[in-house]
C-alpha cells in the first residue's frame, strides 16, 4: 500500500507541476490524501459501528491510516536536545519538586515529563474545561498549575505533558459504552484491576486530544501520549468481550489515532511524542496490542521506546540477563530501532528512549543488579555510541541517582 500511495502521489505532483514543499505537505497533496483515506476513521458513538463479541474480522488495508505527512516539519525547531526525568503529579505539586528542580539546575538534565492525565485516567489539576469535566475526573494533585508552569520557566525546564490515553479506569467506569465489557455487562479489568477504553471510539480520541490542547494552552511544549494501545494479550480475550469497532485492524486503528492527534496538535506549534514498548522495534508488529513501530513513528515528532534492560527476558541481544548488562541491552535495542526507522527517511522522528533508573528486584536473585551511577551511565554511553543524544529517565518514585554525568 505504501508503494501504491507513493506512485499516486508522484503522478499527482508530476501532472500538477508541483512538488512537495520542504518541511511541509503541500495543500494539494493534503486534499488528495483526504480523498484517498476518506472513510478510514474510528467508530462514532451510535453510528457506523458493529456491536458484538470479538474483534473485527476484517484485517483492513495495510496502511490506510498512515502516510499523510510527506515531509515532516518540527513544530519546535528550537527545542533543546531533551534529557529529562519523569515526574508524577504528586511530585509536581508537592515538596519533591524542589529537589527535582535542583537536580536539573545542577546537571545537564533539562526537561520534565509531567503527568497531566495519569494511569488511572485522572486529570491531575483543577480545570474548568467542560469536556474534561464531563468525561474526566479532575484532581488537585497540582493545585496551581499556572504557578507550576511559571516555576518551570524560571528554571529553564522544557515541559512535556504526559497523557495516558487508552488505559483509563475513570472513563471506563463513568461511560462503560466507551470501554470493553463482559457478556454480563460488567466492565472488563486486567489482572491489576485497571480498565481500558476502546481505541475504536472517536469520542475517546477527542477527549484525550482535548486534554492535550488544554496542556498546550498551559504552556507545555510537547505532548507525550502513553498507553497508545489495546490491553496486553487483547488478542486472547477479544472474542469474549463486547465493544464497538470498525473493520480496521488494531494496528491501523492505533496508527490512525496517532495520525489524527498529530493533525489536531501540529497547528498549535506543539510536538507530539508517543511511548512504545522497546521490543516493538525488534518484532514485525505487536498485532495484539495494535502497535506497529514504523506506522506510529511516521506520524510523531518524537518516538520514545521504553528500553529498560529489566523489561527484556533471557536471551535478548545475546545477553543471558539483560538487566545485568545495561550497555549491551541498550546497544542492541538501538540497533533494532535504527534498522526499523532508517528506511523511512524524512518520516523518521527524533528517537528519545526511556532508560532505567530503578532496581528491578522482582526479577529474582541472580537476574538483576542494583542500579546506580554506573548502570545509568552505561545506558547513556550505549545511546551515544548508537548515535542517540536524547533520553528520558524513569523512576516511578522520582528518586533519581546522584552524581550521574548526563552529557
PDB file of N, CA, C and O in Angstrom, residues 1-2 12-13 21 35 60 85 102 163 168 218 231 272 275 317 321 328 404:
ATOM      1  N   UNK A   1       0.824  -1.202   0.000  1.00  0.00           N
ATOM      2  CA  UNK A   1       0.000   0.000   0.000  1.00  0.00           C
ATOM      3  C   UNK A   1       0.859   1.253   0.000  1.00  0.00           C
ATOM      4  O   UNK A   1       0.562   2.240  -0.646  1.00  0.00           O
ATOM      5  N   UNK A   2       1.998   1.222   0.748  1.00  0.00           N
ATOM      6  CA  UNK A   2       2.911   2.359   0.747  1.00  0.00           C
ATOM      7  C   UNK A   2       3.382   2.684  -0.663  1.00  0.00           C
ATOM      8  O   UNK A   2       3.427   3.841  -1.088  1.00  0.00           O
ATOM      9  N   UNK A  12       0.571  12.497  -9.202  1.00  0.00           N
ATOM     10  CA  UNK A  12      -0.203  13.707  -8.926  1.00  0.00           C
ATOM     11  C   UNK A  12       0.683  14.949  -9.019  1.00  0.00           C
ATOM     12  O   UNK A  12       0.326  15.955  -9.638  1.00  0.00           O
ATOM     13  N   UNK A  13       1.876  14.857  -8.415  1.00  0.00           N
ATOM     14  CA  UNK A  13       2.764  16.016  -8.434  1.00  0.00           C
ATOM     15  C   UNK A  13       3.290  16.304  -9.831  1.00  0.00           C
ATOM     16  O   UNK A  13       3.430  17.464 -10.222  1.00  0.00           O
ATOM     17  N   UNK A  21       6.659  20.602  -0.719  1.00  0.00           N
ATOM     18  CA  UNK A  21       7.465  21.674  -0.171  1.00  0.00           C
ATOM     19  C   UNK A  21       8.343  21.136   0.957  1.00  0.00           C
ATOM     20  O   UNK A  21       7.919  20.319   1.746  1.00  0.00           O
ATOM     21  N   UNK A  35      -8.987  12.581   0.246  1.00  0.00           N
ATOM     22  CA  UNK A  35      -9.893  11.813  -0.609  1.00  0.00           C
ATOM     23  C   UNK A  35      -9.557  10.334  -0.568  1.00  0.00           C
ATOM     24  O   UNK A  35     -10.422   9.463  -0.455  1.00  0.00           O
ATOM     25  N   UNK A  60      -8.352  -5.018   7.325  1.00  0.00           N
ATOM     26  CA  UNK A  60      -8.124  -3.635   6.951  1.00  0.00           C
ATOM     27  C   UNK A  60      -6.957  -3.525   5.992  1.00  0.00           C
ATOM     28  O   UNK A  60      -6.151  -4.424   5.845  1.00  0.00           O
ATOM     29  N   UNK A  85      13.442  13.793  32.975  1.00  0.00           N
ATOM     30  CA  UNK A  85      13.025  12.859  34.015  1.00  0.00           C
ATOM     31  C   UNK A  85      11.504  12.818  34.065  1.00  0.00           C
ATOM     32  O   UNK A  85      10.826  13.786  33.727  1.00  0.00           O
ATOM     33  N   UNK A 102      16.346  21.285  41.651  1.00  0.00           N
ATOM     34  CA  UNK A 102      17.770  21.396  41.995  1.00  0.00           C
ATOM     35  C   UNK A 102      18.599  20.415  41.170  1.00  0.00           C
ATOM     36  O   UNK A 102      19.720  20.730  40.760  1.00  0.00           O
ATOM     37  N   UNK A 163       0.162  12.264  28.802  1.00  0.00           N
ATOM     38  CA  UNK A 163      -1.263  11.938  28.797  1.00  0.00           C
ATOM     39  C   UNK A 163      -1.425  10.453  28.518  1.00  0.00           C
ATOM     40  O   UNK A 163      -1.065   9.964  27.431  1.00  0.00           O
ATOM     41  N   UNK A 168      -7.641   3.751  31.057  1.00  0.00           N
ATOM     42  CA  UNK A 168      -8.421   4.831  31.663  1.00  0.00           C
ATOM     43  C   UNK A 168      -9.592   4.252  32.449  1.00  0.00           C
ATOM     44  O   UNK A 168     -10.715   4.145  31.948  1.00  0.00           O
ATOM     45  N   UNK A 218      -1.673  25.762  28.510  1.00  0.00           N
ATOM     46  CA  UNK A 218      -0.979  25.983  29.776  1.00  0.00           C
ATOM     47  C   UNK A 218       0.508  26.273  29.576  1.00  0.00           C
ATOM     48  O   UNK A 218       1.162  26.779  30.480  1.00  0.00           O
ATOM     49  N   UNK A 231      -5.176  -3.378  25.421  1.00  0.00           N
ATOM     50  CA  UNK A 231      -4.606  -4.069  26.586  1.00  0.00           C
ATOM     51  C   UNK A 231      -3.659  -5.193  26.165  1.00  0.00           C
ATOM     52  O   UNK A 231      -3.825  -5.796  25.092  1.00  0.00           O
ATOM     53  N   UNK A 272       4.528  16.276  19.196  1.00  0.00           N
ATOM     54  CA  UNK A 272       3.788  15.091  19.612  1.00  0.00           C
ATOM     55  C   UNK A 272       4.767  13.932  19.721  1.00  0.00           C
ATOM     56  O   UNK A 272       5.528  13.649  18.783  1.00  0.00           O
ATOM     57  N   UNK A 275       5.024   7.056  23.623  1.00  0.00           N
ATOM     58  CA  UNK A 275       5.761   5.981  24.280  1.00  0.00           C
ATOM     59  C   UNK A 275       5.369   4.658  23.638  1.00  0.00           C
ATOM     60  O   UNK A 275       4.197   4.440  23.313  1.00  0.00           O
ATOM     61  N   UNK A 317      19.252  -9.964  22.612  1.00  0.00           N
ATOM     62  CA  UNK A 317      20.526  -9.369  22.203  1.00  0.00           C
ATOM     63  C   UNK A 317      21.714 -10.211  22.672  1.00  0.00           C
ATOM     64  O   UNK A 317      22.787  -9.683  22.985  1.00  0.00           O
ATOM     65  N   UNK A 321      21.198 -12.267  31.033  1.00  0.00           N
ATOM     66  CA  UNK A 321      20.350 -11.489  31.937  1.00  0.00           C
ATOM     67  C   UNK A 321      20.451 -10.021  31.533  1.00  0.00           C
ATOM     68  O   UNK A 321      21.361  -9.308  32.000  1.00  0.00           O
ATOM     69  N   UNK A 328      24.979  -3.512  26.808  1.00  0.00           N
ATOM     70  CA  UNK A 328      24.699  -4.403  25.679  1.00  0.00           C
ATOM     71  C   UNK A 328      23.212  -4.396  25.321  1.00  0.00           C
ATOM     72  O   UNK A 328      22.849  -4.448  24.138  1.00  0.00           O
ATOM     73  N   UNK A 404      25.412  11.361  38.479  1.00  0.00           N
ATOM     74  CA  UNK A 404      25.494  10.847  37.109  1.00  0.00           C
ATOM     75  C   UNK A 404      25.936  11.970  36.170  1.00  0.00           C
ATOM     76  O   UNK A 404      25.504  13.115  36.279  1.00  0.00           O
TER      77      UNK A 404
END
